[in-house]
Short mmCIF file of C-alpha atoms in Angstrom, two decimals:
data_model
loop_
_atom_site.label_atom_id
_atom_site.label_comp_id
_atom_site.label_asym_id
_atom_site.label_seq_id
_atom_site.Cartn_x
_atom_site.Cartn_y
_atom_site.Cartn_z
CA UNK A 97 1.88 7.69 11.41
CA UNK A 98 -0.70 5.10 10.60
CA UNK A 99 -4.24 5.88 10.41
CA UNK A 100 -5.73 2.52 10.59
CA UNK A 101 -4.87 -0.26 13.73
CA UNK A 102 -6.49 -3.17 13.18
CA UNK A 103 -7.27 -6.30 15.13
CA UNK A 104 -6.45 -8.75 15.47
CA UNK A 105 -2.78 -8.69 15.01
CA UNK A 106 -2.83 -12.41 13.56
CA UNK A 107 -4.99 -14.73 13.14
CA UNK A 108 -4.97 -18.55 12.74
CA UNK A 109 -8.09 -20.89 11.34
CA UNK A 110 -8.44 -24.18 9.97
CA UNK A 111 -9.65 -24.32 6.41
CA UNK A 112 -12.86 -23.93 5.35
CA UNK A 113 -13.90 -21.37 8.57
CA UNK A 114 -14.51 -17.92 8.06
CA UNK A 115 -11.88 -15.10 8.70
CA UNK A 116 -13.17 -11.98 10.41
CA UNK A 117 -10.55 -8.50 10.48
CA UNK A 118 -11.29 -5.29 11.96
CA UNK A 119 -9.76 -1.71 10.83
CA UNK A 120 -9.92 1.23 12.85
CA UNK A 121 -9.01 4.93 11.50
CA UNK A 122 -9.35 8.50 12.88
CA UNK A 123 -10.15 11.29 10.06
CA UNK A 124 -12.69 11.43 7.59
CA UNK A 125 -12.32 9.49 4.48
CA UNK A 126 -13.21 9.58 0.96
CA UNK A 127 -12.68 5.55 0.67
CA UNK A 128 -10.97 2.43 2.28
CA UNK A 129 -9.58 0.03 0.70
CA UNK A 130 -7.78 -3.70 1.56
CA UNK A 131 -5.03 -5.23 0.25
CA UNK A 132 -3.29 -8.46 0.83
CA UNK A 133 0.24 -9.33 1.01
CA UNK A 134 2.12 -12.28 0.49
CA UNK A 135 5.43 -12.90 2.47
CA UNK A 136 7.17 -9.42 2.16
CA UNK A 137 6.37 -9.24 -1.47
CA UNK A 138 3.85 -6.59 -3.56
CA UNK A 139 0.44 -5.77 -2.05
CA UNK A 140 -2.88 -7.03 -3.83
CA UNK A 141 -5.75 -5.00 -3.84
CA UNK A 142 -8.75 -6.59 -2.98
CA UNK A 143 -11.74 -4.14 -2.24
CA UNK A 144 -12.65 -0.54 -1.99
CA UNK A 145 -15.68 0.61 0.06
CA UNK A 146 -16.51 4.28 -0.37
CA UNK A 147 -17.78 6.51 2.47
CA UNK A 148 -21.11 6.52 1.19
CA UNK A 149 -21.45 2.76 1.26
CA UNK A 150 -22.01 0.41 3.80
CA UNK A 151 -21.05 -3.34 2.53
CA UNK A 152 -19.49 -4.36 -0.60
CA UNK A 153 -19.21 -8.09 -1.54
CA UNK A 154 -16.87 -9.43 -4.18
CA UNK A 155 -16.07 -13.56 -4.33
CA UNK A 156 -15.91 -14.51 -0.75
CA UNK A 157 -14.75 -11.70 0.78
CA UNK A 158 -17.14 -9.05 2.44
CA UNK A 159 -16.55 -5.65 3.53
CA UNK A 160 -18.49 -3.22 5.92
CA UNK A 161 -17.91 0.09 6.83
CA UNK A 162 -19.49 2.28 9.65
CA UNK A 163 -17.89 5.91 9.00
CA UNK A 164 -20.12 7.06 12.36
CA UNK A 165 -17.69 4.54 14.36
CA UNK A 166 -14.64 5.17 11.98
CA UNK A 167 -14.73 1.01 11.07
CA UNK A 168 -14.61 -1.60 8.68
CA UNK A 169 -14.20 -5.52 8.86
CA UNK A 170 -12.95 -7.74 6.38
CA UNK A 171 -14.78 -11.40 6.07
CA UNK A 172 -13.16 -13.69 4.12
CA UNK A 173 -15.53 -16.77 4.13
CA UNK A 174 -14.83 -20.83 3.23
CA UNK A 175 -10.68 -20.06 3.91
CA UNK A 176 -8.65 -21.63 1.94
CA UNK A 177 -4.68 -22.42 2.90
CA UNK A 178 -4.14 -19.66 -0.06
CA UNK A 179 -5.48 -17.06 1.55
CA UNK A 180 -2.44 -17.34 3.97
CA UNK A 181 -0.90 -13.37 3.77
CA UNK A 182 -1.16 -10.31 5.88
CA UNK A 183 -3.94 -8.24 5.75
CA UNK A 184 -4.22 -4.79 5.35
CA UNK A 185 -6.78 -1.99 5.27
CA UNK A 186 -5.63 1.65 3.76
CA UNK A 187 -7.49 4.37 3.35
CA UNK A 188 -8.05 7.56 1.53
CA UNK A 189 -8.71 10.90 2.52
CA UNK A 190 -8.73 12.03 -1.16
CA UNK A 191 -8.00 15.63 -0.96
CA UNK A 192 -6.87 16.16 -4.29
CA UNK A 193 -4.78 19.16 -3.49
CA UNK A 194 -2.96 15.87 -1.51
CA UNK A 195 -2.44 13.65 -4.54
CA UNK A 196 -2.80 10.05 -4.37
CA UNK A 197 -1.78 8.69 -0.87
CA UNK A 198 -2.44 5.86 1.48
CA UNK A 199 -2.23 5.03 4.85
CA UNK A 200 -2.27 1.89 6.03
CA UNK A 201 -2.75 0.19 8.65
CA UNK A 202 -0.42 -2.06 10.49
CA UNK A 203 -1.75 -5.41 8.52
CA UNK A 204 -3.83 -8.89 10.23
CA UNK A 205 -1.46 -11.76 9.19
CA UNK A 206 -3.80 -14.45 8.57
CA UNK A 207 -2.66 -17.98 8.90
CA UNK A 208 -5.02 -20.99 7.16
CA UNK A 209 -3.97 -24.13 8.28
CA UNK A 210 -4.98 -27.23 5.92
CA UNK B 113 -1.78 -5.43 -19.60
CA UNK B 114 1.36 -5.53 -18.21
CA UNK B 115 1.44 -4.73 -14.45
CA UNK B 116 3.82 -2.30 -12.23
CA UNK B 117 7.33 -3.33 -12.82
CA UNK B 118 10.08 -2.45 -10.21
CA UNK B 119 13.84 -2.87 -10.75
CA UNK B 120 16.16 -4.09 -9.23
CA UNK B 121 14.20 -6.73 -6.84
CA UNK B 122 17.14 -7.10 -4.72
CA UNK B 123 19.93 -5.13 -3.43
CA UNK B 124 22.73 -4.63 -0.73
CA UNK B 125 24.20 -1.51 -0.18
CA UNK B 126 26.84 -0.15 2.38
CA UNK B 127 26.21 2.87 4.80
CA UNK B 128 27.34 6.27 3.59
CA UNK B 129 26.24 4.70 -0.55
CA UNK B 130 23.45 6.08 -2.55
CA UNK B 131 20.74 4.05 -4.08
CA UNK B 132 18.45 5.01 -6.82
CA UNK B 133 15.38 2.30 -7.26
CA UNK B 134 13.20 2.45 -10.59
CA UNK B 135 9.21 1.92 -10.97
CA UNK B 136 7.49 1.61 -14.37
CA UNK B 137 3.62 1.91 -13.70
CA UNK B 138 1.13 0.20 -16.33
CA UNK B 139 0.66 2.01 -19.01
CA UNK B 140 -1.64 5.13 -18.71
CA UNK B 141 -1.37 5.53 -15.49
CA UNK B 142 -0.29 8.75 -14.18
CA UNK B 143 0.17 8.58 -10.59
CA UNK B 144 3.02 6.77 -9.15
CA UNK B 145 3.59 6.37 -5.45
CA UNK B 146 6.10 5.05 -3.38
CA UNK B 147 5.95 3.44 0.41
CA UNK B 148 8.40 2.10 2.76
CA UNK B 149 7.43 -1.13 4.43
CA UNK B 150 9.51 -2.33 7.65
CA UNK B 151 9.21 -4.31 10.49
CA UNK B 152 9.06 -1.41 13.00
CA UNK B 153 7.09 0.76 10.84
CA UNK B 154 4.94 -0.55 8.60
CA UNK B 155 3.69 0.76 5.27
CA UNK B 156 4.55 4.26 5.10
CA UNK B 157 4.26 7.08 2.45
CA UNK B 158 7.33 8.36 1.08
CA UNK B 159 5.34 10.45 -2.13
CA UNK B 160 3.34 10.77 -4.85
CA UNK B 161 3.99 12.21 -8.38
CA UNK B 162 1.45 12.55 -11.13
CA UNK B 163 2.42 14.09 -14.41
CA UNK B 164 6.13 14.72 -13.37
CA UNK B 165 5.07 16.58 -10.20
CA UNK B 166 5.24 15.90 -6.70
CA UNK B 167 2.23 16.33 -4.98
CA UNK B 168 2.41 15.33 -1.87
CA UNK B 169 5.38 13.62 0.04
CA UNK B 170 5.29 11.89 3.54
CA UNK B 171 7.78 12.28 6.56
CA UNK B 172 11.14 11.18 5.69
CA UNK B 173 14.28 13.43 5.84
CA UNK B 174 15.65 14.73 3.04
CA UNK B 175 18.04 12.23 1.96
CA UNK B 176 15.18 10.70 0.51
CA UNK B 177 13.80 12.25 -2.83
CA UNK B 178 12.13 11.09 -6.03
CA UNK B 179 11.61 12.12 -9.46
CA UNK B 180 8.80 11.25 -12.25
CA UNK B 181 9.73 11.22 -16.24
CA UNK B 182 7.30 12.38 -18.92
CA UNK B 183 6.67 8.77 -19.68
CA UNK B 184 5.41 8.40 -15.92
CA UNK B 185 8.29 6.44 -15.25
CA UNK B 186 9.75 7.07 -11.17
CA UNK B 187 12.92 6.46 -9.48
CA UNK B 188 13.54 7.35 -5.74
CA UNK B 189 17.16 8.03 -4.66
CA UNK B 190 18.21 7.57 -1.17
CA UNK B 191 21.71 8.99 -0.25
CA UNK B 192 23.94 8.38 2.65
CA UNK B 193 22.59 5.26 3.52
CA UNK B 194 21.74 4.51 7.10
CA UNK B 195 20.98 0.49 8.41
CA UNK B 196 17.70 2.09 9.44
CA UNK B 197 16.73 2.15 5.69
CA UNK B 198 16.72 -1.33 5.13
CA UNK B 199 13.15 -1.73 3.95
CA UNK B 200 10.99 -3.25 1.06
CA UNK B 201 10.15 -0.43 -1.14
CA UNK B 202 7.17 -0.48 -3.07
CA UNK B 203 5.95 1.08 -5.94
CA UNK B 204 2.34 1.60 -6.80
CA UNK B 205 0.68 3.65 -9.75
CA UNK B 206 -2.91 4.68 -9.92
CA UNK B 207 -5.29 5.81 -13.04
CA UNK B 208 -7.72 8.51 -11.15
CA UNK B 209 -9.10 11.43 -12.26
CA UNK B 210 -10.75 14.06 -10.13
CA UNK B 211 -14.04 12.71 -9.69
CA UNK B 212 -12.73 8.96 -9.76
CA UNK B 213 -11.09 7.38 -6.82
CA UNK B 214 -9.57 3.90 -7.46
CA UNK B 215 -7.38 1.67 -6.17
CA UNK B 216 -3.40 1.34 -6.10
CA UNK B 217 -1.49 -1.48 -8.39
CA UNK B 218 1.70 -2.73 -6.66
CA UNK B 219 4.85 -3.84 -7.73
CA UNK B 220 6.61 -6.61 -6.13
CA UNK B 221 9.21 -4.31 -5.05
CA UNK B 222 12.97 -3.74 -4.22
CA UNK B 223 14.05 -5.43 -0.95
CA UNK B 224 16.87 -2.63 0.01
CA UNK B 225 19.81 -4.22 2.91
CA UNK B 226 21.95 -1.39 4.00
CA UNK B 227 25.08 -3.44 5.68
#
């Protein structure tokens, strides 16, 4: 089962505009993380937010999280026609009884025309 | 560093075969994980191993079933292959300790075709 939906399902801009992604989840988590993908090949990680924070920047991508609404959005500003790939959001309950495990939501593909 | 390395990148396999897949995380990492990633599904967890012991393992039948090597080294096996297994599997190996929660490093993984 997934833990995170997010929205929109895709997403199409022209370079140079901003890209705005939403994740969703339903239990309590110790972090949440994004990772891009590019065309069915390995997953990049990009960002991890932990509960206890609230934004995280790093290049041009920005990250929020609201753990009272069980959110986060991804911003990816200036777009550039490499930032084509599908984006997803994971998180981590981090029970360590659990191990190391991730569950992901079901990916924004992201689409930067030139 | 050199990063997660997953072999083979490619295969095709007929129903009823076995397949065993092979992860090497980067070096020092303990943790390996593995996911399924399809169409239908998504990214789902198929389990985690950290120091040659499975520690948690996600909802797949049995046919499905891993291993970890003292050198942290995985392989997952899947026998009696079903067309429903066609998947990209990937691999992804993690340095945390108790009190440090990081992120996952990919491989590029194995793009499985059961025909």
């Amino acid at each position: 089962s997934q833990q995170g939906e997010e929205d929109p399902q895709a997403l199409s801009i022209q370079e140079g505009e901003n890209a705005t992604m939403n994740c969703s989840y339903k239990t309590s988590i110790n972090n949440l993380q994004w990772y891009r993908q590019n065309s069915g090949r390995g997953l990049v990680h990009l960002i991890l937010i932990r509960s206890n924070e609230r934004e995280k920047h790093s290049g041009r991508l920005r990250v929020t999280l609201d753990t009272s609404k069980k959110s986060s959005s991804l911003l990816i500003t200036a777009s550039r026609a490499a930032d084509t790939a599908s984006y997803f959001c994971a998180t981590d309950t981090g029970v360590r009884a659990a191990g190391n495990k991730l569950t992901f939501g079901g990916g924004t593909r992201v689409l930067v025309k030139p | 560093k050199a990063g997660v390395t997953q072999t083979p990148r490619y295969l095709i396999k007929t129903r009823g075969q076995q397949v065993t897949l092979s992860c090497s995380p980067i070096s020092g990492h303990r943790s390996v994980s593995w996911y399924q990633q399809t169409p239908g599904q998504g990214l789902q967890f198929l389990f985690e191993y950290f120091s040659e012991t499975q520690r948690n393992k996600g909802n797949f039948p049995g046919r499905f079933s891993g291993r970890q090597f003292s050198n942290s080294r995985s392989e997952m096996n899947v026998s009696t292959l079903e067309l429903g297994d066609s998947a990209l599997y990937l691999c992804a190996s993690s340095l945390r300790d108790r009190s440090l929660w990081g992120e996952a490093f990919f491989g590029q993984g194995t793009r499985l075709t059961v025909v």
